[in-house]
XYZ file of C-alpha atoms in Angstrom:
762
model
C 82.735 124.806 86.028
C 84.839 127.972 85.686
C 88.492 127.309 85.061
C 89.726 130.029 87.374
C 88.975 127.695 90.297
C 91.365 125.093 88.924
C 94.538 127.157 88.638
C 97.297 128.635 90.628
C 100.882 128.926 89.785
C 104.257 129.405 91.108
C 106.525 132.098 89.809
C 110.181 131.734 89.932
C 113.620 130.553 89.157
C 113.894 130.834 85.359
C 117.328 129.938 84.147
C 119.010 132.409 81.877
C 119.609 129.984 79.037
C 115.967 128.767 79.067
C 114.736 131.730 77.018
C 117.008 130.697 74.150
C 115.318 127.334 73.639
C 114.532 127.103 69.941
C 111.619 124.889 69.156
C 109.645 125.391 65.982
C 107.031 122.870 67.094
C 106.178 124.984 70.107
C 105.770 128.066 67.904
C 103.393 126.173 65.632
C 101.245 125.090 68.640
C 101.065 128.648 69.897
C 99.681 129.990 66.593
C 97.191 127.119 66.262
C 95.748 127.524 69.734
C 95.696 131.303 69.714
C 93.464 130.942 66.641
C 91.247 128.535 68.600
C 90.951 130.963 71.508
C 89.978 133.827 69.235
C 87.410 131.836 67.267
C 85.471 130.406 70.252
C 82.520 132.796 70.535
C 79.321 130.771 70.650
C 76.685 131.790 73.194
C 75.158 129.633 75.958
C 72.004 129.504 78.040
C 71.336 131.878 80.948
C 72.171 130.148 84.239
C 72.594 130.893 87.925
C 75.774 129.519 89.508
C 76.978 129.316 93.047
C 78.641 127.395 95.864
C 77.153 125.896 99.021
C 79.292 125.609 102.178
C 78.879 124.662 105.830
C 79.960 126.895 108.734
C 83.578 125.692 108.420
C 83.639 126.705 104.734
C 83.680 123.048 103.698
C 81.823 122.414 100.425
C 78.568 120.479 100.835
C 78.331 117.711 98.267
C 74.829 116.683 97.205
C 72.953 119.705 98.597
C 69.549 120.181 96.939
C 68.979 123.435 95.039
C 65.616 124.213 93.424
C 63.316 127.100 92.563
C 60.451 127.672 94.993
C 57.149 125.977 94.040
C 58.767 124.180 91.074
C 60.449 120.844 90.390
C 63.276 122.584 88.554
C 66.361 121.749 90.598
C 69.862 120.313 90.803
C 72.448 119.135 93.364
C 75.912 120.422 94.238
C 79.072 118.614 93.143
C 82.222 117.726 95.136
C 83.225 121.371 95.333
C 79.778 122.512 96.501
C 79.188 124.004 93.045
C 75.819 124.143 91.272
C 74.307 125.715 88.210
C 70.613 126.003 87.432
C 68.627 127.527 84.595
C 67.333 131.005 85.433
C 63.528 131.320 85.518
C 61.153 134.112 86.474
C 60.851 132.806 90.019
C 63.506 134.629 92.045
C 63.378 132.560 95.266
C 65.929 129.736 95.420
C 65.691 127.005 98.091
C 68.847 125.255 99.296
C 68.584 122.253 101.629
C 70.827 119.537 103.042
C 70.115 116.829 105.607
C 70.983 118.047 109.095
C 71.271 121.686 107.997
C 68.796 124.529 108.187
C 67.128 125.197 104.824
C 68.079 128.507 103.227
C 65.724 130.529 100.997
C 67.343 133.367 99.058
C 66.120 135.928 96.569
C 68.242 135.896 93.436
C 68.986 139.199 91.788
C 71.031 139.756 88.598
C 74.650 139.161 89.544
C 77.993 138.886 87.831
C 79.657 136.367 90.048
C 78.733 132.984 91.592
C 76.510 132.956 94.677
C 78.077 131.957 97.991
C 75.616 130.227 100.334
C 76.377 129.143 103.920
C 74.094 126.559 105.557
C 73.750 126.323 109.317
C 74.630 122.799 110.460
C 72.156 122.674 113.297
C 68.387 122.187 113.000
C 66.609 123.245 116.207
C 63.284 121.617 117.139
C 61.779 122.511 120.521
C 65.178 123.014 122.138
C 66.515 119.722 120.724
C 69.584 120.071 118.513
C 70.003 117.385 115.851
C 73.410 116.999 114.213
C 73.800 115.122 110.928
C 77.415 114.095 110.469
C 78.648 114.292 106.903
C 81.298 111.903 105.593
C 84.954 112.865 105.668
C 85.755 110.878 102.517
C 83.450 111.653 99.605
C 83.167 110.127 96.130
C 81.402 112.876 94.146
C 78.478 111.454 92.206
C 78.586 114.150 89.557
C 82.254 113.693 88.677
C 82.909 111.925 85.396
C 86.319 110.755 86.665
C 86.157 108.368 89.626
C 87.506 110.524 92.439
C 87.734 110.328 96.201
C 87.907 113.571 98.159
C 89.481 113.425 101.611
C 88.311 116.410 103.675
C 89.840 117.762 106.869
C 87.193 115.792 108.817
C 88.748 112.587 107.504
C 92.296 113.833 108.106
C 91.424 114.494 111.751
C 90.603 110.809 112.258
C 94.322 109.969 112.544
C 97.523 111.691 113.630
C 98.058 112.853 110.027
C 101.274 114.773 110.626
C 102.048 114.971 106.904
C 100.829 113.791 103.513
C 102.534 110.403 103.932
C 100.331 109.723 106.962
C 97.096 110.984 105.418
C 96.033 107.713 103.796
C 95.696 105.519 106.895
C 91.904 105.344 106.464
C 91.931 105.232 102.651
C 91.508 101.854 100.914
C 93.011 102.937 97.581
C 96.428 104.346 98.483
C 99.186 102.438 100.269
C 102.160 104.236 101.797
C 105.194 102.206 102.847
C 108.836 102.760 103.669
C 111.205 102.469 100.725
C 114.047 101.262 102.959
C 114.903 100.779 106.620
C 117.536 103.505 106.921
C 116.499 106.799 105.276
C 112.818 107.014 106.243
C 111.866 107.547 102.583
C 108.246 106.633 101.865
C 106.537 105.505 98.694
C 102.951 105.667 97.538
C 101.490 102.638 95.834
C 98.364 102.952 93.691
C 96.905 100.154 91.538
C 99.905 98.031 92.570
C 102.381 100.500 91.045
C 104.900 102.746 92.836
C 104.319 106.454 93.328
C 106.509 107.440 90.400
C 103.557 106.459 88.190
C 101.149 108.644 90.177
C 101.054 112.300 89.186
C 101.422 114.467 92.282
C 99.733 117.878 92.154
C 99.409 120.723 94.614
C 96.423 122.920 93.829
C 96.211 121.368 90.371
C 99.744 121.952 89.148
C 102.482 119.254 89.020
C 104.783 119.167 92.030
C 107.261 116.930 93.881
C 108.727 115.452 90.717
C 112.213 114.073 90.165
C 114.512 114.953 93.060
C 111.573 115.689 95.390
C 109.599 112.536 94.591
C 111.329 110.322 97.157
C 110.772 112.491 100.247
C 108.030 114.812 98.956
C 105.294 113.092 100.984
C 106.992 114.404 104.137
C 107.060 117.965 102.762
C 103.293 118.584 103.112
C 102.182 119.138 106.735
C 98.807 117.635 107.520
C 97.595 120.771 109.291
C 98.106 122.816 106.104
C 95.808 120.708 103.960
C 92.238 121.655 103.124
C 91.554 118.443 101.197
C 93.098 115.696 99.043
C 91.616 114.415 95.763
C 92.528 110.928 94.539
C 91.685 109.767 91.027
C 92.669 106.424 89.547
C 93.668 105.556 86.016
C 94.025 108.211 83.377
C 93.131 111.734 84.402
C 92.354 114.868 82.428
C 94.882 115.928 79.787
C 94.794 119.434 81.305
C 97.401 118.561 83.916
C 99.832 116.888 81.566
C 100.792 113.457 80.322
C 102.363 111.861 83.424
C 99.457 110.140 85.212
C 99.976 106.453 84.316
C 98.283 104.943 87.392
C 96.416 107.916 88.797
C 96.622 111.385 90.247
C 96.719 112.881 93.753
C 95.988 116.579 94.223
C 96.495 118.460 97.507
C 94.575 121.643 98.243
C 96.096 123.943 100.861
C 94.130 126.293 103.084
C 93.002 129.413 101.182
C 93.373 132.930 102.648
C 89.819 133.862 101.651
C 88.165 130.963 103.522
C 90.696 129.776 106.115
C 90.285 130.321 109.839
C 91.554 133.573 111.314
C 94.013 131.460 113.295
C 94.593 127.774 113.911
C 97.266 125.709 115.618
C 98.085 122.014 115.966
C 100.563 120.578 118.492
C 101.628 116.922 118.418
C 103.952 114.628 120.385
C 104.502 110.870 120.589
C 106.378 108.530 122.879
C 109.108 108.015 120.258
C 110.290 111.590 120.780
C 108.617 113.193 117.816
C 107.394 116.747 118.352
C 105.538 118.919 115.902
C 104.008 122.389 115.850
C 101.802 123.831 113.112
C 100.189 127.227 112.903
C 98.412 129.218 110.222
C 96.695 132.591 110.101
C 94.793 134.538 107.454
C 94.055 138.238 107.106
C 91.411 139.948 104.984
C 93.231 143.177 104.249
C 90.211 144.528 102.398
C 87.245 143.174 100.427
C 89.489 142.262 97.494
C 92.804 141.244 99.077
C 93.656 138.498 101.573
C 96.817 136.729 102.674
C 97.769 133.682 104.693
C 100.861 132.486 106.534
C 101.511 128.804 107.309
C 104.303 127.631 109.618
C 105.543 124.127 110.449
C 108.324 122.754 112.660
C 108.968 119.114 113.519
C 111.720 117.191 115.216
C 112.521 113.494 115.643
C 115.511 113.726 117.935
C 115.588 110.470 119.905
C 117.518 107.378 118.868
C 115.518 104.140 118.832
C 116.752 100.622 118.156
C 113.997 98.405 119.485
C 115.099 95.307 117.550
C 118.742 95.647 118.713
C 120.236 95.312 115.245
C 122.498 98.311 115.840
C 120.641 100.556 113.357
C 118.178 103.355 114.024
C 114.593 102.221 113.527
C 113.827 105.698 112.148
C 116.249 108.442 111.109
C 116.680 111.569 113.183
C 114.913 114.464 111.448
C 114.368 118.164 111.788
C 112.206 120.168 109.388
C 111.266 123.831 109.008
C 108.494 124.603 106.500
C 107.091 128.073 105.705
C 104.478 129.271 103.215
C 102.973 132.657 102.438
C 100.161 133.105 99.919
C 98.035 135.966 98.638
C 94.664 136.107 96.936
C 93.286 139.121 95.078
C 89.989 139.603 93.279
C 88.530 142.556 91.403
C 85.247 141.872 89.603
C 85.950 139.021 87.156
C 89.727 138.984 87.649
C 91.244 136.630 90.234
C 94.913 136.214 91.068
C 96.848 134.136 93.582
C 100.505 134.139 94.567
C 102.499 131.893 96.856
C 106.049 131.369 98.068
C 107.297 128.412 100.068
C 110.584 127.410 101.723
C 111.626 124.094 103.257
C 114.745 122.980 105.097
C 115.237 119.426 106.363
C 118.049 117.431 107.908
C 117.810 113.675 108.381
C 120.398 111.281 109.772
C 120.131 107.509 109.650
C 122.425 104.552 110.079
C 123.946 102.957 113.134
C 122.535 103.908 116.541
C 125.627 105.410 118.149
C 123.841 106.123 121.462
C 124.428 102.596 122.758
C 126.718 101.205 120.061
C 130.360 102.192 120.447
C 131.777 102.126 116.929
C 134.857 104.115 115.951
C 133.686 104.663 112.373
C 129.876 104.251 112.345
C 127.853 103.695 109.187
C 125.885 106.931 108.781
C 123.451 108.288 106.220
C 123.102 112.069 106.145
C 120.752 114.088 103.948
C 120.477 117.863 103.855
C 117.619 119.314 101.782
C 116.687 122.872 100.869
C 113.727 123.625 98.640
C 112.129 126.856 97.514
C 109.092 127.084 95.269
C 106.709 129.763 94.104
C 103.511 129.925 92.100
C 101.005 132.315 90.644
C 97.546 131.794 89.188
C 95.907 134.438 87.045
C 92.320 133.959 85.879
C 89.796 136.142 84.117
C 86.124 135.195 83.884
C 85.180 136.397 80.416
C 81.498 135.557 80.772
C 80.245 133.808 83.926
C 76.880 132.974 82.345
C 78.613 131.071 79.544
C 81.236 129.450 81.807
C 83.910 131.178 79.752
C 87.271 131.915 81.302
C 90.984 132.077 80.625
C 93.755 131.294 83.115
C 97.519 131.266 83.383
C 99.459 129.125 85.852
C 103.167 129.543 86.508
C 105.306 127.671 88.999
C 108.973 127.201 89.671
C 111.104 125.339 92.176
C 114.717 124.844 93.157
C 115.463 121.591 94.976
C 118.858 120.871 96.542
C 119.722 117.566 98.203
C 123.251 116.987 99.474
C 123.660 113.516 100.923
C 126.208 110.981 102.056
C 125.455 107.263 102.208
C 128.279 106.139 104.483
C 131.301 106.856 102.243
C 129.276 107.497 99.089
C 128.469 111.170 98.367
C 125.386 111.787 96.258
C 124.158 115.277 95.346
C 121.252 116.348 93.189
C 120.067 119.835 92.259
C 116.925 120.307 90.198
C 115.365 123.427 88.683
C 111.801 123.102 87.444
C 109.632 125.571 85.548
C 106.020 124.866 84.636
C 103.591 127.063 82.697
C 100.035 126.464 81.533
C 97.692 128.741 79.592
C 94.098 127.497 79.591
C 90.807 128.528 78.043
C 87.333 127.084 78.712
C 83.906 127.782 77.287
C 80.473 126.229 77.376
C 79.168 126.593 73.826
C 75.741 125.127 74.575
C 74.355 123.507 77.726
C 75.464 120.107 76.407
C 78.777 121.081 74.805
C 81.886 122.607 76.317
C 85.536 122.744 75.384
C 88.834 123.307 77.135
C 92.075 123.996 75.336
C 95.495 125.246 76.255
C 99.265 125.312 76.007
C 101.824 124.038 78.509
C 105.558 124.032 79.033
C 107.688 121.989 81.437
C 111.405 122.473 82.015
C 113.608 120.200 84.143
C 117.302 120.886 84.682
C 119.274 118.310 86.719
C 122.770 118.677 88.145
C 123.396 115.230 89.612
C 126.536 113.385 90.644
C 127.457 110.198 92.483
C 130.876 109.172 93.804
C 131.281 105.475 94.562
C 134.521 103.586 95.175
C 136.459 106.704 94.237
C 134.781 107.024 90.832
C 132.579 110.051 90.156
C 129.634 109.693 87.783
C 127.800 112.752 86.475
C 124.158 112.556 85.390
C 123.453 116.157 84.322
C 120.585 116.561 81.873
C 117.988 119.038 80.669
C 114.540 118.270 79.296
C 112.150 120.836 77.825
C 108.625 119.732 76.927
C 106.242 122.204 75.240
C 102.754 120.877 74.589
C 99.167 121.640 73.698
C 95.868 119.975 74.482
C 92.182 120.056 73.629
C 89.364 118.524 75.642
C 85.675 118.216 74.754
C 82.781 117.498 77.138
C 79.330 116.291 76.105
C 76.722 116.318 78.883
C 73.246 114.933 78.235
C 71.255 116.275 81.210
C 73.806 114.747 83.637
C 72.513 111.339 82.496
C 75.329 110.583 80.085
C 78.652 112.442 80.067
C 81.574 112.030 77.685
C 84.976 113.613 78.266
C 87.472 113.183 75.422
C 90.884 114.784 75.356
C 94.106 114.674 73.414
C 97.407 116.407 73.923
C 100.578 116.612 71.838
C 103.986 117.241 73.413
C 107.560 117.464 72.199
C 110.415 116.383 74.474
C 113.901 117.709 73.800
C 115.094 114.167 74.639
C 112.327 111.858 73.359
C 110.856 114.024 70.570
C 107.150 114.080 69.663
C 104.459 112.026 71.442
C 100.641 112.066 71.640
C 98.456 111.360 74.698
C 94.787 110.417 74.048
C 92.307 109.923 76.910
C 88.571 109.316 77.169
C 86.121 109.079 80.076
C 82.466 107.996 80.056
C 79.811 108.214 82.745
C 76.289 106.834 82.485
C 73.683 107.129 85.237
C 71.611 104.047 84.431
C 69.398 104.751 87.452
C 69.551 107.365 90.162
C 71.071 104.681 92.397
C 73.390 103.049 89.838
C 76.209 104.874 88.029
C 78.780 103.437 85.617
C 82.133 104.991 84.676
C 84.714 103.837 82.165
C 88.064 105.268 81.112
C 90.938 104.553 78.762
C 94.040 106.481 77.915
C 97.768 106.729 77.655
C 100.445 108.115 79.948
C 104.131 108.958 79.575
C 106.938 109.820 81.976
C 110.686 110.363 82.016
C 112.459 108.075 84.494
C 114.893 109.901 86.770
C 116.674 106.753 87.868
C 119.023 107.985 90.596
C 116.862 110.811 91.918
C 113.882 108.472 92.351
C 115.867 105.512 93.698
C 118.771 106.963 95.673
C 117.469 105.164 98.792
C 119.008 102.035 97.207
C 122.396 103.515 98.064
C 121.677 102.340 101.623
C 122.880 98.909 100.545
C 126.011 97.365 99.097
C 124.291 96.592 95.796
C 126.079 97.849 92.711
C 123.964 100.150 90.548
C 124.005 99.100 86.886
C 122.280 101.722 84.703
C 121.870 100.941 81.009
C 122.409 103.578 78.332
C 119.614 105.163 76.289
C 116.764 104.453 78.675
C 113.306 104.810 77.094
C 110.591 107.254 77.975
C 108.078 105.134 79.906
C 104.734 104.617 78.185
C 101.606 102.767 79.306
C 97.909 102.326 78.521
C 95.428 102.348 81.380
C 91.834 101.155 81.161
C 89.283 100.979 83.924
C 85.621 100.580 84.803
C 83.731 101.584 87.944
C 80.257 100.648 89.226
C 78.720 102.815 91.968
C 75.605 101.764 93.871
C 73.638 103.981 96.271
C 71.173 101.709 98.042
C 68.522 103.122 100.457
C 68.693 101.067 103.628
C 66.983 101.827 106.928
C 66.549 105.506 106.169
C 70.235 105.834 105.271
C 72.235 105.059 102.165
C 74.607 102.175 101.620
C 77.298 103.259 99.169
C 79.114 100.519 97.238
C 81.920 101.076 94.736
C 83.389 98.302 92.624
C 86.250 98.960 90.219
C 88.823 97.287 88.005
C 91.895 98.896 86.424
C 94.463 97.434 84.048
C 97.780 99.130 83.293
C 99.860 97.766 80.437
C 103.346 99.118 79.711
C 104.552 99.519 76.151
C 107.878 100.876 77.422
C 109.251 100.804 80.946
C 112.506 101.263 82.806
C 112.732 98.027 84.788
C 114.178 98.137 88.315
C 115.675 94.655 88.561
C 116.775 93.394 91.980
C 116.266 89.732 91.084
C 118.915 88.921 88.478
C 121.719 89.369 90.991
C 121.206 89.743 94.788
C 124.262 92.024 94.925
C 123.167 94.379 92.139
C 120.253 96.575 91.110
C 119.890 96.937 87.364
C 117.991 99.558 85.379
C 117.228 98.666 81.773
C 114.509 98.929 79.130
C 111.626 96.482 79.246
C 111.964 93.545 76.882
C 108.653 91.741 77.078
C 105.538 92.454 79.100
C 104.793 94.440 82.243
C 101.304 94.988 83.635
C 99.195 95.579 86.726
C 95.673 94.290 87.432
C 93.803 95.874 90.329
C 90.303 94.995 91.547
C 88.656 96.743 94.510
C 85.285 96.786 96.234
C 84.393 99.314 98.934
C 81.244 99.909 101.017
C 80.299 102.736 103.400
C 77.243 103.002 105.629
C 76.043 105.447 108.302
C 73.919 103.488 110.766
C 70.442 104.973 111.429
C 70.001 103.357 114.840
C 73.312 104.819 116.091
C 73.483 108.385 114.831
C 77.036 109.484 114.125
C 78.406 105.955 113.535
C 80.034 105.266 110.141
C 81.538 101.995 108.954
C 83.686 101.481 105.850
C 84.985 98.163 104.558
C 87.121 97.510 101.499
C 89.029 94.723 99.768
C 91.592 95.019 96.979
C 93.356 92.339 94.966
C 96.489 93.214 93.004
C 98.351 91.273 90.319
C 101.478 93.101 89.123
C 104.017 91.279 86.963
C 107.087 92.204 84.908
C 109.412 90.324 82.561
C 112.961 90.323 83.990
C 116.144 89.309 82.211
C 117.975 86.419 83.811
C 121.728 85.876 83.870
C 121.550 83.691 80.755
C 119.877 86.394 78.680
C 116.412 84.864 78.881
C 113.220 86.444 80.205
C 111.444 85.442 83.407
C 108.003 86.837 84.299
C 107.705 87.495 88.035
C 105.405 89.285 90.444
C 106.674 92.689 91.427
C 108.576 92.285 94.713
C 107.463 93.827 98.028
C 103.842 94.266 96.849
C 101.068 92.624 98.900
C 98.762 90.355 96.907
C 95.716 91.847 98.616
C 94.662 94.463 101.148
C 91.623 94.675 103.380
C 90.541 97.782 105.275
C 87.987 98.285 108.025
C 87.359 101.726 109.531
C 84.809 102.588 112.188
C 84.069 106.082 113.452
C 81.596 107.250 116.059
C 80.811 110.838 117.003
C 78.464 111.444 119.925
C 75.200 113.319 119.128
C 76.339 116.612 120.667
C 79.778 116.431 118.988
C 81.566 116.157 122.316
C 83.542 112.981 121.643
C 84.784 111.073 118.605
C 86.157 107.515 118.512
C 88.047 106.106 115.499
C 89.370 102.625 114.783
C 91.181 101.479 111.631
C 92.329 97.974 110.725
C 94.583 97.210 107.761
C 94.854 93.595 106.578
C 97.850 93.200 104.280
C 98.423 90.094 102.221
C 101.723 88.358 101.669
C 103.906 88.746 98.616
C 107.213 88.048 96.940
C 110.645 89.212 98.020
C 113.491 89.869 95.618
C 115.393 86.657 94.935
C 117.930 85.897 97.712
C 121.429 84.606 97.064
C 121.136 80.905 96.169
C 124.362 79.984 97.956
C 123.852 82.215 100.999
C 120.131 82.966 101.398
C 119.882 85.712 104.040
C 116.144 86.321 103.639
C 113.040 84.355 102.716
C 111.673 84.252 99.173
C 108.235 85.443 100.361
C 106.733 87.473 103.193
C 103.626 86.592 105.192
C 100.343 88.480 105.685
C 100.163 90.930 108.577
C 97.666 93.280 110.239
C 98.013 96.806 111.608
C 95.490 98.521 113.896
C 95.247 102.236 114.737
C 92.958 103.885 117.295
C 92.238 107.493 118.264
C 89.957 109.290 120.755
C 89.125 112.988 120.351
C 87.509 115.337 122.857
C 85.826 118.216 121.026
C 85.217 121.697 122.383
C 83.901 124.826 120.730
C 87.213 126.199 119.454
C 89.671 123.461 120.285
C 90.057 119.729 120.655
C 92.477 117.288 122.204
C 93.213 113.868 120.776
C 95.167 110.782 121.807
C 95.813 107.563 120.001
C 97.990 104.608 119.171
C 99.512 103.656 115.827
C 100.305 99.982 115.204
C 98.350 99.177 118.359
C 99.556 95.568 118.688
C 103.179 96.380 117.825
C 103.701 94.256 114.715
C 107.140 94.794 113.100
C 109.117 93.123 110.354
C 111.898 90.882 111.613
C 115.394 91.871 110.483
C 114.487 94.719 108.120
C 118.196 95.322 107.456
C 120.112 92.419 105.937
C 123.488 91.706 107.584
C 123.179 94.755 109.842
C 126.194 93.617 111.879
C 128.444 94.124 108.821
C 127.223 97.320 107.080
C 130.189 97.465 104.703
C 129.978 93.843 103.609
C 128.747 92.626 100.213
C 125.542 91.319 101.827
C 124.393 94.523 103.551
C 120.978 95.657 102.274
C 118.461 98.036 103.829
C 115.929 97.937 100.981
C 114.152 94.634 101.783
C 111.194 96.385 103.457
C 107.664 94.968 103.303
C 106.187 95.815 106.743
C 106.378 98.234 109.676
C 109.785 98.907 111.229
C 108.390 100.701 114.291
C 106.273 99.084 116.983
C 103.381 100.649 118.863
C 103.511 104.460 119.034
C 101.381 106.426 121.476
C 100.627 110.060 120.735
C 98.706 113.096 121.957
C 97.802 116.351 120.258
C 95.889 119.582 120.536
C 94.049 121.585 117.891
C 92.854 125.160 118.310
C 91.142 127.496 115.875
C 89.446 130.875 115.693
C 86.835 130.502 112.979
C 86.284 133.286 110.506
C 82.518 132.825 110.862
């Protein structure tokens, strides 16, 4: 597929001293890969390419495309993309269940076809609607990927990215502590720091933004989310140790003319989202996205004297442009965010002269640009440049402890792709990542400075072998040089074999690296009295990940039962251990001395019932075994399960949409297993050594109209909450105070209502 579709990038914020970075290794990579770009000139077969969409400009996965009166055909992938060998027959037939078949005459063209299918098939005044799934696992993808579309996002409140995984069996999102409202992703039993976060296929929300970044992406802005587990492509870098999550925002060229989303719940949270797009001319379009949210009411339902959720106010703005002239495509975007959040003691009903307060003030600006040129569309040959930059400022006070972090990030990627022959293609490129941190912490009158700069130039090459879509091999390797950790190599390989049309096997293996930003990624731990003990000369984290996936597509009752079974194993060679077990009054960060690993097994099944059109049921079960060797007080090593991680998770989601698309009913049940807590104080145990299993249920009802819809629902329907989420809350400045012992919900049942409105471009 053409590479121009993969890239965008943010311009901005280059520090003056960055240009003077002297790195001979980078210069050597540049000359080597420029030679590769110049030498790649082998021709390929003549093919027709295009995209198939529905009326809402959503890609149709699995649409049938074939030449009239022939058996020569193909199907579309997760992006609605197809390519088919050109033959003398000029009439192309495109069909999809529940959509009107389209027959088009194909003339010589220099750009991909764009085909829109009508989602209604009329038979004697009867309209039949075929509901397509909101969460899709593309069959043609060599990397096991789940794509969450806006249809799936609409099944829950989904106010931001953190709340977008309620119906997803693979990703867990939980609170990092009970005071700041920070949330963490967990994937394959590992925290979100090991998951590479991308927005429109470039790295984002790293370092200082990683802790609260999930709240920085409004749900109404998102077009889709792609989740891949294990090692990903080397194109996007070396950081995906457990997996990768990519967010696609609404595009000016395909977005609605106008849309709005209003939301409110009984906890006093209010939110307004709006976006609009303009087609200035045939080649130029722009879009504006606006978000405002406020959590202004104090709640202390468990009467521990602390706010159940911090007070928050956020303003989020984004403007983006898209320009295309013949084979040249460019995109530009600029985004600004401001957020205030206040946590700590609930002063509304608690009269305290000097309350314990946590205050965070965040400003973030980021920009990107993507430049792509399609050299030869028939040979899938293109070159692209992605640039992005961000400035993140967080000024915070944890009671009497000031903590400030400022991060500048620059990312650049130059990429080239070409299909040499129908079975052989190559992708190669150069990348550069710059992180500059200005970070300081003042505790007990002592100020500690953690300023640092890391520059990582790199280069990669990736080869794809495709044997008639029956067997696919994707092998990649990249070499990078860190100004802190020197030279390192990242190999990765993916295999896919379609044993039968209904049985596909995938396997992957590869390495991942990351630089641990200890304070920036763990500053929520300052909401406790634990002393922070950070060792010197922390390693660059390094892990191998291997995985296998079996996908079954079983015809059953005129429908298809989809079953996915997978196993992933992550083994750390080097790791920065976060140790809260050696001493209940300390948190220690030190290099791994021993073994650390995660085993994750999951099975998932989805079925659309034929006897109840519009009803979809998904069930999943995951078992996780994550263990690390910790140092004990005597200098020995003790292997323990990772604390605050459930041993298993079950998920059941049911969705029903009435035949005329007037109503939709959604129910989601999450069944979370028990797990281990960090070791309590032996002489004064203030919490249990383990936590018990618990269940959470969510429900939503949506009334659909032509251009708008209203929805109402309940989160945590039966009101389950963790008892005493804050340890020794009555004495917040004592040695026992700790707000980080979170394993379950801290808020009870929340009722909400919302309204969506859109003016479709079609």
